[in-house]
mmCIF file of C-alpha atoms in Angstrom:
data_model
loop_
_atom_site.group_PDB
_atom_site.id
_atom_site.type_symbol
_atom_site.label_atom_id
_atom_site.label_comp_id
_atom_site.label_asym_id
_atom_site.label_seq_id
_atom_site.Cartn_x
_atom_site.Cartn_y
_atom_site.Cartn_z
ATOM 1 C CA MET A 197 22.650 -1.876 2.027
ATOM 2 C CA SER A 198 23.658 -1.818 -1.637
ATOM 3 C CA TRP A 199 21.682 -3.023 -4.627
ATOM 4 C CA TYR A 200 23.516 -4.004 -7.800
ATOM 5 C CA PRO A 201 22.213 -4.332 -11.368
ATOM 6 C CA LEU A 202 21.407 -7.970 -12.064
ATOM 7 C CA SER A 203 23.877 -7.805 -14.949
ATOM 8 C CA THR A 204 26.767 -7.087 -12.541
ATOM 9 C CA ALA A 205 29.691 -9.495 -12.911
ATOM 10 C CA THR A 206 32.909 -9.753 -10.858
ATOM 11 C CA GLU A 207 32.410 -6.363 -9.205
ATOM 12 C CA THR A 208 31.076 -7.497 -5.816
ATOM 13 C CA SER A 209 32.013 -9.932 -3.055
ATOM 14 C CA ARG A 210 31.935 -13.578 -4.066
ATOM 15 C CA PHE A 211 28.864 -14.112 -1.860
ATOM 16 C CA THR A 212 26.873 -11.309 -3.495
ATOM 17 C CA GLN A 213 28.097 -12.403 -6.919
ATOM 18 C CA ALA A 214 26.820 -15.928 -6.256
ATOM 19 C CA THR A 215 23.417 -14.464 -5.386
ATOM 20 C CA LEU A 216 23.337 -12.362 -8.558
ATOM 21 C CA ASP A 217 24.372 -15.367 -10.654
ATOM 22 C CA GLY A 218 21.721 -17.574 -9.028
ATOM 23 C CA ILE A 219 18.900 -15.098 -9.614
ATOM 24 C CA ARG A 220 20.051 -14.429 -13.162
ATOM 25 C CA THR A 221 20.098 -18.160 -13.954
ATOM 26 C CA TRP A 222 16.616 -18.661 -12.458
ATOM 27 C CA ALA A 223 15.298 -15.707 -14.436
ATOM 28 C CA ARG A 224 16.746 -16.933 -17.722
ATOM 29 C CA GLU A 225 15.928 -20.610 -17.314
ATOM 30 C CA HIS A 226 12.510 -20.301 -15.654
ATOM 31 C CA LEU A 227 10.881 -16.863 -15.482
ATOM 32 C CA THR A 228 11.454 -15.982 -19.139
ATOM 33 C CA GLN A 229 10.357 -19.401 -20.425
ATOM 34 C CA PRO A 230 6.865 -20.748 -21.188
ATOM 35 C CA LEU A 231 5.440 -23.293 -18.765
ATOM 36 C CA GLY A 232 2.317 -25.349 -19.333
ATOM 37 C CA GLU A 233 1.469 -25.484 -15.615
ATOM 38 C CA ILE A 234 0.697 -21.756 -15.527
ATOM 39 C CA GLY A 235 -2.562 -22.139 -17.419
ATOM 40 C CA ARG A 236 -1.865 -19.465 -20.039
ATOM 41 C CA ASP A 237 0.478 -18.878 -22.985
ATOM 42 C CA GLY A 238 3.740 -16.980 -22.802
ATOM 43 C CA PRO A 239 6.628 -16.894 -20.345
ATOM 44 C CA VAL A 240 6.196 -17.401 -16.614
ATOM 45 C CA CYS A 241 6.622 -13.637 -16.156
ATOM 46 C CA PRO A 242 6.290 -11.541 -19.320
ATOM 47 C CA TYR A 243 8.070 -8.565 -17.737
ATOM 48 C CA VAL A 244 11.339 -10.175 -16.634
ATOM 49 C CA GLY A 245 12.781 -10.596 -20.124
ATOM 50 C CA PRO A 246 12.265 -6.942 -21.139
ATOM 51 C CA ALA A 247 13.506 -5.794 -17.721
ATOM 52 C CA MET A 248 16.688 -7.837 -18.090
ATOM 53 C CA ARG A 249 17.314 -6.562 -21.605
ATOM 54 C CA ARG A 250 17.049 -2.986 -20.321
ATOM 55 C CA ASP A 251 19.047 -3.779 -17.163
ATOM 56 C CA LEU A 252 16.241 -2.631 -14.870
ATOM 57 C CA ILE A 253 16.539 -5.273 -12.147
ATOM 58 C CA TRP A 254 18.634 -4.508 -9.055
ATOM 59 C CA VAL A 255 19.588 -7.020 -6.371
ATOM 60 C CA GLY A 256 20.807 -6.612 -2.796
ATOM 61 C CA ARG A 257 21.871 -9.358 -0.407
ATOM 62 C CA VAL A 258 21.070 -9.713 3.288
ATOM 63 C CA ALA A 259 23.589 -12.093 4.839
ATOM 64 C CA GLY A 260 23.019 -14.757 7.439
ATOM 65 C CA ALA A 261 20.807 -17.762 8.084
ATOM 66 C CA GLN A 262 18.866 -15.831 10.747
ATOM 67 C CA PRO A 263 18.908 -12.144 9.807
ATOM 68 C CA TRP A 264 17.455 -9.802 12.415
ATOM 69 C CA PRO A 265 13.879 -9.035 11.271
ATOM 70 C CA ALA A 266 14.189 -5.403 12.378
ATOM 71 C CA TYR A 267 17.234 -5.012 10.132
ATOM 72 C CA VAL A 268 15.457 -6.557 7.136
ATOM 73 C CA ARG A 269 12.523 -4.253 7.804
ATOM 74 C CA LEU A 270 14.924 -1.288 7.709
ATOM 75 C CA VAL A 271 16.360 -2.554 4.427
ATOM 76 C CA LEU A 272 12.846 -2.710 2.946
ATOM 77 C CA SER A 273 12.119 0.807 4.200
ATOM 78 C CA ASP A 274 15.226 1.936 2.314
ATOM 79 C CA ALA A 275 13.994 0.046 -0.751
ATOM 80 C CA LEU A 276 10.649 1.842 -0.539
ATOM 81 C CA GLU A 277 12.411 5.212 -0.600
ATOM 82 C CA LEU A 278 14.953 4.218 -3.245
ATOM 83 C CA PHE A 279 12.606 2.630 -5.749
ATOM 84 C CA PRO A 280 11.060 5.847 -7.165
ATOM 85 C CA LYS A 281 14.566 7.243 -7.724
ATOM 86 C CA LEU A 282 15.716 4.350 -9.891
ATOM 87 C CA PRO A 283 16.210 5.072 -13.595
ATOM 88 C CA PRO A 284 14.416 5.650 -15.845
ATOM 89 C CA ASP A 285 12.210 8.275 -14.218
ATOM 90 C CA GLY A 286 9.644 8.249 -16.999
ATOM 91 C CA GLY A 287 8.447 6.489 -20.123
ATOM 92 C CA GLY A 288 7.080 3.017 -20.617
ATOM 93 C CA ALA A 289 10.243 1.263 -19.445
ATOM 94 C CA ALA A 290 9.843 2.701 -15.937
ATOM 95 C CA VAL A 291 7.194 0.079 -15.114
ATOM 96 C CA LEU A 292 9.788 -2.672 -15.646
ATOM 97 C CA ARG A 293 11.951 -1.615 -12.702
ATOM 98 C CA CYS A 294 12.415 -4.260 -10.042
ATOM 99 C CA LEU A 295 14.296 -4.143 -6.726
ATOM 100 C CA VAL A 296 15.162 -7.494 -5.163
ATOM 101 C CA THR A 297 16.220 -8.010 -1.537
ATOM 102 C CA ALA A 298 17.650 -11.532 -1.461
ATOM 103 C CA MET A 299 18.378 -13.616 1.637
ATOM 104 C CA PRO A 300 20.153 -16.639 0.149
ATOM 105 C CA GLU A 301 21.202 -18.203 3.480
ATOM 106 C CA LEU A 302 17.770 -17.877 5.122
ATOM 107 C CA HIS A 303 16.126 -21.086 6.367
ATOM 108 C CA ASP A 304 13.123 -19.814 8.337
ATOM 109 C CA TYR A 305 10.878 -18.360 5.646
ATOM 110 C CA THR A 306 8.326 -17.100 8.156
ATOM 111 C CA VAL A 307 10.521 -13.984 8.311
ATOM 112 C CA ILE A 308 9.627 -13.275 4.694
ATOM 113 C CA ASP A 309 5.922 -14.008 5.140
ATOM 114 C CA ASP A 310 5.723 -11.914 8.307
ATOM 115 C CA LEU A 311 7.456 -8.896 6.778
ATOM 116 C CA HIS A 312 5.368 -9.191 3.633
ATOM 117 C CA ASP A 313 2.165 -9.178 5.698
ATOM 118 C CA GLN A 314 3.344 -6.243 7.793
ATOM 119 C CA LEU A 315 4.645 -4.046 4.981
ATOM 120 C CA LYS A 316 2.605 -4.756 1.847
ATOM 121 C CA SER A 317 0.028 -2.052 2.614
ATOM 122 C CA GLU A 318 2.765 0.563 2.937
ATOM 123 C CA PHE A 319 4.087 -0.329 -0.501
ATOM 124 C CA VAL A 320 0.646 -0.519 -2.094
ATOM 125 C CA GLU A 321 -0.150 2.973 -0.788
ATOM 126 C CA ARG A 322 2.834 4.205 -2.819
ATOM 127 C CA GLY A 323 1.642 2.466 -5.981
ATOM 128 C CA LEU A 324 4.102 -0.424 -5.593
ATOM 129 C CA MET A 325 3.855 -4.170 -5.085
ATOM 130 C CA LEU A 326 5.839 -6.217 -2.575
ATOM 131 C CA GLY A 327 6.172 -9.900 -3.398
ATOM 132 C CA GLN A 328 7.440 -12.761 -1.254
ATOM 133 C CA PHE A 329 9.451 -15.541 -2.905
ATOM 134 C CA TYR A 330 11.132 -18.568 -1.316
ATOM 135 C CA PRO A 331 11.567 -22.312 -1.810
ATOM 136 C CA GLY A 332 8.281 -24.091 -1.301
ATOM 137 C CA CYS A 333 6.065 -20.978 -1.181
ATOM 138 C CA THR A 334 2.529 -22.328 -1.615
ATOM 139 C CA GLN A 335 0.731 -19.186 -2.801
ATOM 140 C CA PRO A 336 -1.421 -20.382 -5.723
ATOM 141 C CA GLY A 337 -1.295 -19.067 -9.263
ATOM 142 C CA LEU A 338 -4.111 -17.053 -10.809
ATOM 143 C CA TRP A 339 -5.013 -19.426 -13.651
ATOM 144 C CA ASN A 340 -3.909 -22.715 -12.098
ATOM 145 C CA ARG A 341 -4.337 -23.020 -8.329
ATOM 146 C CA GLU A 342 -1.973 -25.989 -8.297
ATOM 147 C CA TYR A 343 0.871 -23.892 -9.716
ATOM 148 C CA HIS A 344 2.945 -21.896 -7.218
ATOM 149 C CA PRO A 345 4.532 -18.895 -8.964
ATOM 150 C CA LEU A 346 6.303 -17.591 -5.841
ATOM 151 C CA ASP A 347 8.275 -20.804 -5.305
ATOM 152 C CA SER A 348 11.847 -19.671 -6.011
ATOM 153 C CA PRO A 349 15.306 -21.165 -5.384
ATOM 154 C CA ILE A 350 16.455 -18.091 -3.420
ATOM 155 C CA PRO A 351 14.413 -16.421 -0.644
ATOM 156 C CA MET A 352 13.676 -12.806 -1.541
ATOM 157 C CA LEU A 353 11.309 -9.878 -1.218
ATOM 158 C CA VAL A 354 10.688 -8.068 -4.494
ATOM 159 C CA VAL A 355 9.523 -4.500 -5.089
ATOM 160 C CA ARG A 356 8.004 -3.548 -8.423
ATOM 161 C CA THR A 357 5.555 -1.060 -9.877
ATOM 162 C CA MET A 358 1.853 -1.764 -9.403
ATOM 163 C CA MET A 359 0.157 -2.503 -12.721
ATOM 164 C CA ALA A 360 -3.496 -2.494 -13.733
ATOM 165 C CA THR A 361 -3.325 -6.284 -14.067
ATOM 166 C CA ASP A 362 -2.584 -6.547 -10.320
ATOM 167 C CA PHE A 363 -6.288 -6.091 -9.556
ATOM 168 C CA PRO A 364 -6.887 -9.737 -8.516
ATOM 169 C CA PHE A 365 -4.019 -9.560 -6.004
ATOM 170 C CA LEU A 366 -5.377 -6.445 -4.293
ATOM 171 C CA ILE A 367 -9.081 -7.160 -4.124
ATOM 172 C CA SER A 368 -9.037 -8.740 -0.659
ATOM 173 C CA ARG A 369 -8.328 -5.525 1.279
ATOM 174 C CA PRO A 370 -10.294 -2.228 1.012
ATOM 175 C CA GLU A 371 -7.163 -0.129 1.579
ATOM 176 C CA TRP A 372 -5.419 -1.929 -1.276
ATOM 177 C CA MET A 373 -8.404 -1.384 -3.521
ATOM 178 C CA SER A 374 -8.435 2.280 -2.562
ATOM 179 C CA ALA A 375 -4.777 2.638 -3.585
ATOM 180 C CA TYR A 376 -5.460 0.760 -6.811
ATOM 181 C CA VAL A 377 -8.405 2.987 -7.713
ATOM 182 C CA LYS A 378 -6.407 6.117 -6.892
ATOM 183 C CA LYS A 379 -3.738 5.068 -9.365
ATOM 184 C CA PHE A 380 -5.782 3.532 -12.164
ATOM 185 C CA ALA A 381 -9.395 4.776 -11.920
ATOM 186 C CA PRO A 382 -9.347 6.945 -15.076
ATOM 187 C CA GLY A 383 -8.416 4.008 -17.278
ATOM 188 C CA LEU A 384 -10.230 1.104 -15.615
ATOM 189 C CA PRO A 385 -12.618 -0.945 -17.748
ATOM 190 C CA ALA A 386 -16.263 -0.607 -16.690
ATOM 191 C CA HIS A 387 -16.521 -4.192 -15.390
ATOM 192 C CA VAL A 388 -13.451 -3.692 -13.199
ATOM 193 C CA ARG A 389 -14.822 -0.399 -11.822
ATOM 194 C CA ARG A 390 -18.074 -2.187 -10.954
ATOM 195 C CA VAL A 391 -16.263 -4.861 -8.954
ATOM 196 C CA VAL A 392 -13.979 -2.335 -7.279
ATOM 197 C CA VAL A 393 -16.878 -0.183 -6.139
ATOM 198 C CA GLY A 394 -18.735 -3.246 -4.871
ATOM 199 C CA ARG A 395 -15.733 -4.321 -2.841
ATOM 200 C CA LEU A 396 -15.178 -0.885 -1.361
ATOM 201 C CA ILE A 397 -18.751 -0.292 -0.214
ATOM 202 C CA ALA A 398 -19.783 -3.821 0.779
ATOM 203 C CA ASN A 399 -20.202 -4.771 4.418
ATOM 204 C CA ALA A 400 -18.893 -8.036 5.777
ATOM 205 C CA ASN A 401 -22.052 -10.001 4.935
ATOM 206 C CA ALA A 402 -22.837 -8.505 1.561
ATOM 207 C CA GLU A 403 -22.476 -10.220 -1.766
ATOM 208 C CA VAL A 404 -20.091 -8.446 -4.109
ATOM 209 C CA PRO A 405 -19.454 -9.034 -7.797
ATOM 210 C CA ALA A 406 -16.905 -11.691 -8.617
ATOM 211 C CA TYR A 407 -13.775 -10.301 -10.225
ATOM 212 C CA TYR A 408 -13.241 -13.318 -12.468
ATOM 213 C CA ASP A 409 -15.097 -13.282 -15.755
ATOM 214 C CA GLU A 410 -14.078 -13.877 -19.338
ATOM 215 C CA GLU A 411 -13.567 -10.200 -20.133
ATOM 216 C CA LEU A 412 -11.324 -9.599 -17.134
ATOM 217 C CA HIS A 413 -9.524 -12.892 -17.675
ATOM 218 C CA GLY A 414 -8.566 -11.647 -21.118
ATOM 219 C CA ALA A 415 -7.474 -8.296 -19.724
ATOM 220 C CA ILE A 416 -5.038 -9.885 -17.289
ATOM 221 C CA ALA A 417 -3.869 -12.724 -19.498
ATOM 222 C CA GLY A 418 -0.562 -10.973 -20.053
ATOM 223 C CA SER A 419 0.280 -10.851 -16.371
ATOM 224 C CA SER A 420 2.113 -13.441 -14.252
ATOM 225 C CA GLY A 421 0.490 -14.823 -11.089
ATOM 226 C CA ARG A 422 2.354 -12.456 -8.780
#
């Protein structure tokens, strides 16, 4: 499996080139643009524009309308090992790296949901996020539950660096919270630490602090609903 910089032009097969062109167009015309439905100011994803300008998005293509799930799982295992080796290996720009495994001919999106459910914990343990994108994905946005940020024209699984603003997307599982705390504990705001600790030590019937308050909402206002 090969991943190509999103900027690649006329250096791959026509099928892979069409995938690169499609993702690039979606990124430029949607992800880097403001959208009132999101419920906050700024572009749909504030990180895509800087990542594109620095050429830090790589895309690979899995062919076929019904790819073998075991093969796609192997591809994602390769992505997990490759991601930390992608340039740059330090500095602020490193958090902008993004590795996209696209399946443009896929019709049964349960493959993406199933693999995401099976593998997300493995990525989170490494300080990474695994996102599922496909046409009609109904996962709700963070600020507007009626907006669906993972609804994309091309089915794909996306690997990126975990950021402190990912807290709301990790709070549902203790092992995810544990990985989050391991990575970010020294710099977490006090109100976030309080919620994290409550989530980690609570039993199934206990009340835990809500993560959503005005202070935290402001802290994550720069993040997309990923």
